[in-house]
Amino acid sequence: MEQLMIYPYHRGVEAVVRHQDMLTDWKLAGLVSPKGWGLGNDTVVSGAKKYIVETEYETVLKRCDGVWFVEDGTLKLPPALLERRLRQAIAGGKQIIYTRKRDPEAYENAVRMIPETLRILPVDTEIPDPSGRAVTYCMDIHTPVVAVMGLEENTEKLEVQLALRQAFQKRGYRVLSVSSGMGTEMLGMYSFPDFMLQPGIGETEKIIRYNHRIAALEKREEPELIIAGIPGGALPFNRYNHNGYGMLQYEILEALPVDYLVLCLPWQPDLHKRVQEIGMDIKNKYQIVPGAYHLAAITQDTIDLVSEKEREFLTLDRDFIRRKIKEENDPHLLDVTDGKSCDSLTEDIINCLSEQE
Amino acid sequence: MGNNEEKAYRKQTGEEGPFIHLMETSRHKYLYDVNTNEVLRISDELYEYFRAGKPLDESGRESLHRLREEGYLKENRTRIVEHPLTELLEYYLKYKMSHLVLQVTQSCNLRCEYCVYSGAYHNRTHSDRRMSFEMAKKGMEYLLAHSRDSGRIGISFYGGEPLLAFDLIQDCVNDMKREAEGRQVDFHFTTNGTLLTGEKLPFLVENHFSILISLDGPEAIHDRHRKFAGSGNGSHQTVIQNIRKIQEQYPEFYRSNIRFNTVLDPQNSFAEVEQYMTGEELFRENRLLCNIISDMYSKTRSVYGEVFPAEYEYGIAGHYLAMLEGCEEDHRFRMLQNYAGQIKRIAEMSRVGRQECLSERGHRGGPCLPGVRKLFLSADGFFYPCEQVSESSKASRLGDLESGIDLEKAGNLLNLERYTREMCRDCWAYRYCNICIARADDGETISAPYIQRSCAFMRESVENDLLDYCTLRDLGYDFG
């Protein structure tokens, strides 16, 4: 197994570290965060292993065979620094896994910079895609589907998808995971397809193409369960921060017959009431009631609640979240990073799916 | 809440009546409903009913009934005083700091009587105390370690006159460029402008400093207060010379990175100051701000001259007219732009939508999250919520560089209403109160009577702002 460094490390990548045993062909050897991000010396626990976040890129680079350049979190990597780090990795002859696709132009530039011999772009080109063909209908999906959706961005959707996948695999199920993120092939998942985020493709075509993609994967892998991650936020927060009005979520829920929905949400005051309201809103909008709510260890930064600027979030810790969940005493509200909760969620899903059969 | 407490509460609140405040302009009468946070235009009859208990006729009773039906006129008060962000304060302080103010020196080369260091205030005096680089570095490291959730961070260099410690400022900026890899750091300072000389400019331009220059208006007015230490000569000419050089050498930087702040002495003519600041070509493209001499911690009260109040009010009216005409950033009274800020805050709050009622558990407006948006590090290594508070009072002190911020103290400053519970709970300005620790600390301790000194003025300001908001809204100003 080759040694892998993740750069730039931030809290959004914690799920990958926690589930590093799912990395295919790679062994996680270092987490590096830019010095100014204030994450140096943070500890990330993955089972019995502990990883310490480092800030000395060059030092860690020496002991690694490859660098996974991941998407930014709250803090943005300045382009000049990214270029410098890429050049250092290239100069060191390291393999480069580059999944920073949020900015297509920057992505293309970076890809051009990386020599083909070092470049690993985890894109599965073998999945049949009906693009360009006159397909006008959706296929039947026969496998039960669990969807993982976020009320907002940054609500630990990837964590939930990975935890569920692991839990089901442990129980012997064949799981097909189509993630809410890009570049998750590294973890044995299929990435969210690019075409779903491309402008210029109509909603109907997106629904049909997504459906056909899943159908093709279902045929190829013959799974017993499909876990589909849905990127973005499901409901508009206010007139300025509208989360794309949930259009993407609507498209996917049209494309897939979802049997069980896990909704990830940030902690918020008056939680019991809010969860009920959110559940109703989701039902009214998407015609499905969440079977469970994962409470992410973040909350809305309410200082600028009414301003037009992009919303910001505040990191909380697991103890806080678990305390709040305990106070609520609601079996549908949980934190999947807690093994017991993840197990009970898995059982609940199995029971629900069995009843539906 | 137990039964006895509940009974006591009911006894207390049973005859309180609706939680409202009545206001009027020359054109209309208004009712501010505290619970829903809405201002309603009401009839003269209803106004007199609420004000003096005058009986209502049939249509008046119908209007009153309708208001109640629509959820107005509730009696609810906050029962348990706790700022809603109290339980999150720990996380804000851990992850969401965004701005550090470094008091690089307490020295100044000017002696302005209204300056907080002049000796006319209880909280500070000038001294030759200067921050060491090691201390500044530790402070900056503290900011970096506690701001991972903040997209941008900033560092302000504060004095005395910060440019007396220009070498320290340079060291700090260079250090941050090394240590803050991957972060966008904005640098700021406020200066009297006398030391803003040519040799410093390349450094300031290269590092995109945002600079606020204190300039009090035309030479005669400026020099009345802003005099050089020792000689006692006015500083206006020196400042203007320096400003002209920046404009000549770095016109783009001058336009976009330099703002002017005018401290208004209400004994002077506002019109004279305003005509100079907005009329001079030199300031045509710069952002202008102004504020009236601060009374906070002052040993004396500001004295208003005969012409100032009327001229100032005229200026505000002029600014509102400009807002209505859609040219609020480029007009004669643009130095009063900040004045409209509070009204816009009211507009923003109203945009959130109508509130059901005050929460049972809550806190009045006013206190900021101490140390989060701004953290002041004094030259002797103590943390305070901002540069406006008293450094001589331990009550305002949040902690120090060695042990960090004391969460309990920060929580205490956030929950100031605990000191004034009885007088706050029935105050109609509960939501818009702006009294924070800077107006709560008598120099020794947090003091209810000291807070109370600011209440009447605060309520008057809030009422004016609400009425201005209503007037502008009624005249068709689009608050967005």
PDB file of C-alpha atoms in Angstrom, chain A residues 127-131 135 137-139 141 145-148 161 176-181 190-197 201-218 226-231 248-258:
ATOM      1  CA  ILE A 127     -20.399   3.987 -16.662  1.00  0.00           C
ATOM      2  CA  PRO A 128     -22.898   4.148 -19.501  1.00  0.00           C
ATOM      3  CA  ASP A 129     -24.467   7.558 -19.818  1.00  0.00           C
ATOM      4  CA  PRO A 130     -27.412   8.135 -22.151  1.00  0.00           C
ATOM      5  CA  SER A 131     -26.210  11.659 -22.958  1.00  0.00           C
ATOM      6  CA  VAL A 135     -33.745   8.544 -23.871  1.00  0.00           C
ATOM      7  CA  TYR A 137     -37.862   7.865 -19.621  1.00  0.00           C
ATOM      8  CA  CYS A 138     -36.487   6.610 -16.308  1.00  0.00           C
ATOM      9  CA  MET A 139     -35.562   2.986 -15.661  1.00  0.00           C
ATOM     10  CA  ILE A 141     -34.449   0.677  -9.854  1.00  0.00           C
ATOM     11  CA  VAL A 145     -32.301   3.098  -1.892  1.00  0.00           C
ATOM     12  CA  VAL A 146     -31.185   5.008   1.180  1.00  0.00           C
ATOM     13  CA  ALA A 147     -30.637   8.700   0.432  1.00  0.00           C
ATOM     14  CA  VAL A 148     -28.489  10.976   2.566  1.00  0.00           C
ATOM     15  CA  GLN A 161     -22.707   7.766   3.871  1.00  0.00           C
ATOM     16  CA  LEU A 176     -23.439   0.485  -4.001  1.00  0.00           C
ATOM     17  CA  SER A 177     -22.481   4.017  -2.903  1.00  0.00           C
ATOM     18  CA  VAL A 178     -22.951   7.031  -5.115  1.00  0.00           C
ATOM     19  CA  SER A 179     -21.625   9.845  -3.051  1.00  0.00           C
ATOM     20  CA  SER A 180     -22.628  13.460  -2.642  1.00  0.00           C
ATOM     21  CA  GLY A 181     -19.048  14.512  -3.285  1.00  0.00           C
ATOM     22  CA  TYR A 190     -18.868   6.536  -7.137  1.00  0.00           C
ATOM     23  CA  SER A 191     -18.641  10.298  -7.257  1.00  0.00           C
ATOM     24  CA  PHE A 192     -21.561  12.555  -7.811  1.00  0.00           C
ATOM     25  CA  PRO A 193     -21.737  12.916 -11.582  1.00  0.00           C
ATOM     26  CA  ASP A 194     -20.425  16.143 -13.109  1.00  0.00           C
ATOM     27  CA  PHE A 195     -23.381  16.587 -15.435  1.00  0.00           C
ATOM     28  CA  MET A 196     -25.720  17.147 -12.496  1.00  0.00           C
ATOM     29  CA  LEU A 197     -23.915  20.401 -11.709  1.00  0.00           C
ATOM     30  CA  ILE A 201     -28.584  20.780 -19.193  1.00  0.00           C
ATOM     31  CA  GLY A 202     -32.309  20.766 -18.512  1.00  0.00           C
ATOM     32  CA  GLU A 203     -33.787  19.348 -15.314  1.00  0.00           C
ATOM     33  CA  THR A 204     -35.600  16.558 -17.120  1.00  0.00           C
ATOM     34  CA  GLU A 205     -32.428  15.413 -18.845  1.00  0.00           C
ATOM     35  CA  LYS A 206     -30.541  15.500 -15.549  1.00  0.00           C
ATOM     36  CA  ILE A 207     -33.182  13.359 -13.859  1.00  0.00           C
ATOM     37  CA  ILE A 208     -33.142  10.809 -16.639  1.00  0.00           C
ATOM     38  CA  ARG A 209     -29.358  10.681 -16.931  1.00  0.00           C
ATOM     39  CA  TYR A 210     -28.904  10.298 -13.182  1.00  0.00           C
ATOM     40  CA  ASN A 211     -31.478   7.553 -13.117  1.00  0.00           C
ATOM     41  CA  HIS A 212     -29.844   5.721 -15.998  1.00  0.00           C
ATOM     42  CA  ARG A 213     -26.463   6.017 -14.372  1.00  0.00           C
ATOM     43  CA  ILE A 214     -27.732   4.368 -11.199  1.00  0.00           C
ATOM     44  CA  ALA A 215     -29.573   1.750 -13.207  1.00  0.00           C
ATOM     45  CA  ALA A 216     -26.394   0.921 -15.093  1.00  0.00           C
ATOM     46  CA  LEU A 217     -24.414   0.656 -11.878  1.00  0.00           C
ATOM     47  CA  GLU A 218     -27.131  -1.498 -10.358  1.00  0.00           C
ATOM     48  CA  ILE A 226     -27.876   1.652  -2.766  1.00  0.00           C
ATOM     49  CA  ILE A 227     -26.689   4.588  -0.678  1.00  0.00           C
ATOM     50  CA  ALA A 228     -27.082   7.829  -2.580  1.00  0.00           C
ATOM     51  CA  GLY A 229     -25.593  11.044  -1.263  1.00  0.00           C
ATOM     52  CA  ILE A 230     -27.210  14.274  -2.366  1.00  0.00           C
ATOM     53  CA  PRO A 231     -25.013  17.384  -2.371  1.00  0.00           C
ATOM     54  CA  LEU A 248     -30.827  19.383  -7.152  1.00  0.00           C
ATOM     55  CA  GLN A 249     -32.437  17.421  -4.326  1.00  0.00           C
ATOM     56  CA  TYR A 250     -35.728  17.415  -6.174  1.00  0.00           C
ATOM     57  CA  GLU A 251     -34.071  16.081  -9.321  1.00  0.00           C
ATOM     58  CA  ILE A 252     -32.418  13.203  -7.491  1.00  0.00           C
ATOM     59  CA  LEU A 253     -35.519  12.292  -5.551  1.00  0.00           C
ATOM     60  CA  GLU A 254     -37.363  12.163  -8.875  1.00  0.00           C
ATOM     61  CA  ALA A 255     -34.642  10.028 -10.415  1.00  0.00           C
ATOM     62  CA  LEU A 256     -34.515   7.510  -7.582  1.00  0.00           C
ATOM     63  CA  PRO A 257     -37.226   5.667  -5.683  1.00  0.00           C
ATOM     64  CA  VAL A 258     -35.885   6.520  -2.236  1.00  0.00           C
TER      65      VAL A 258
END
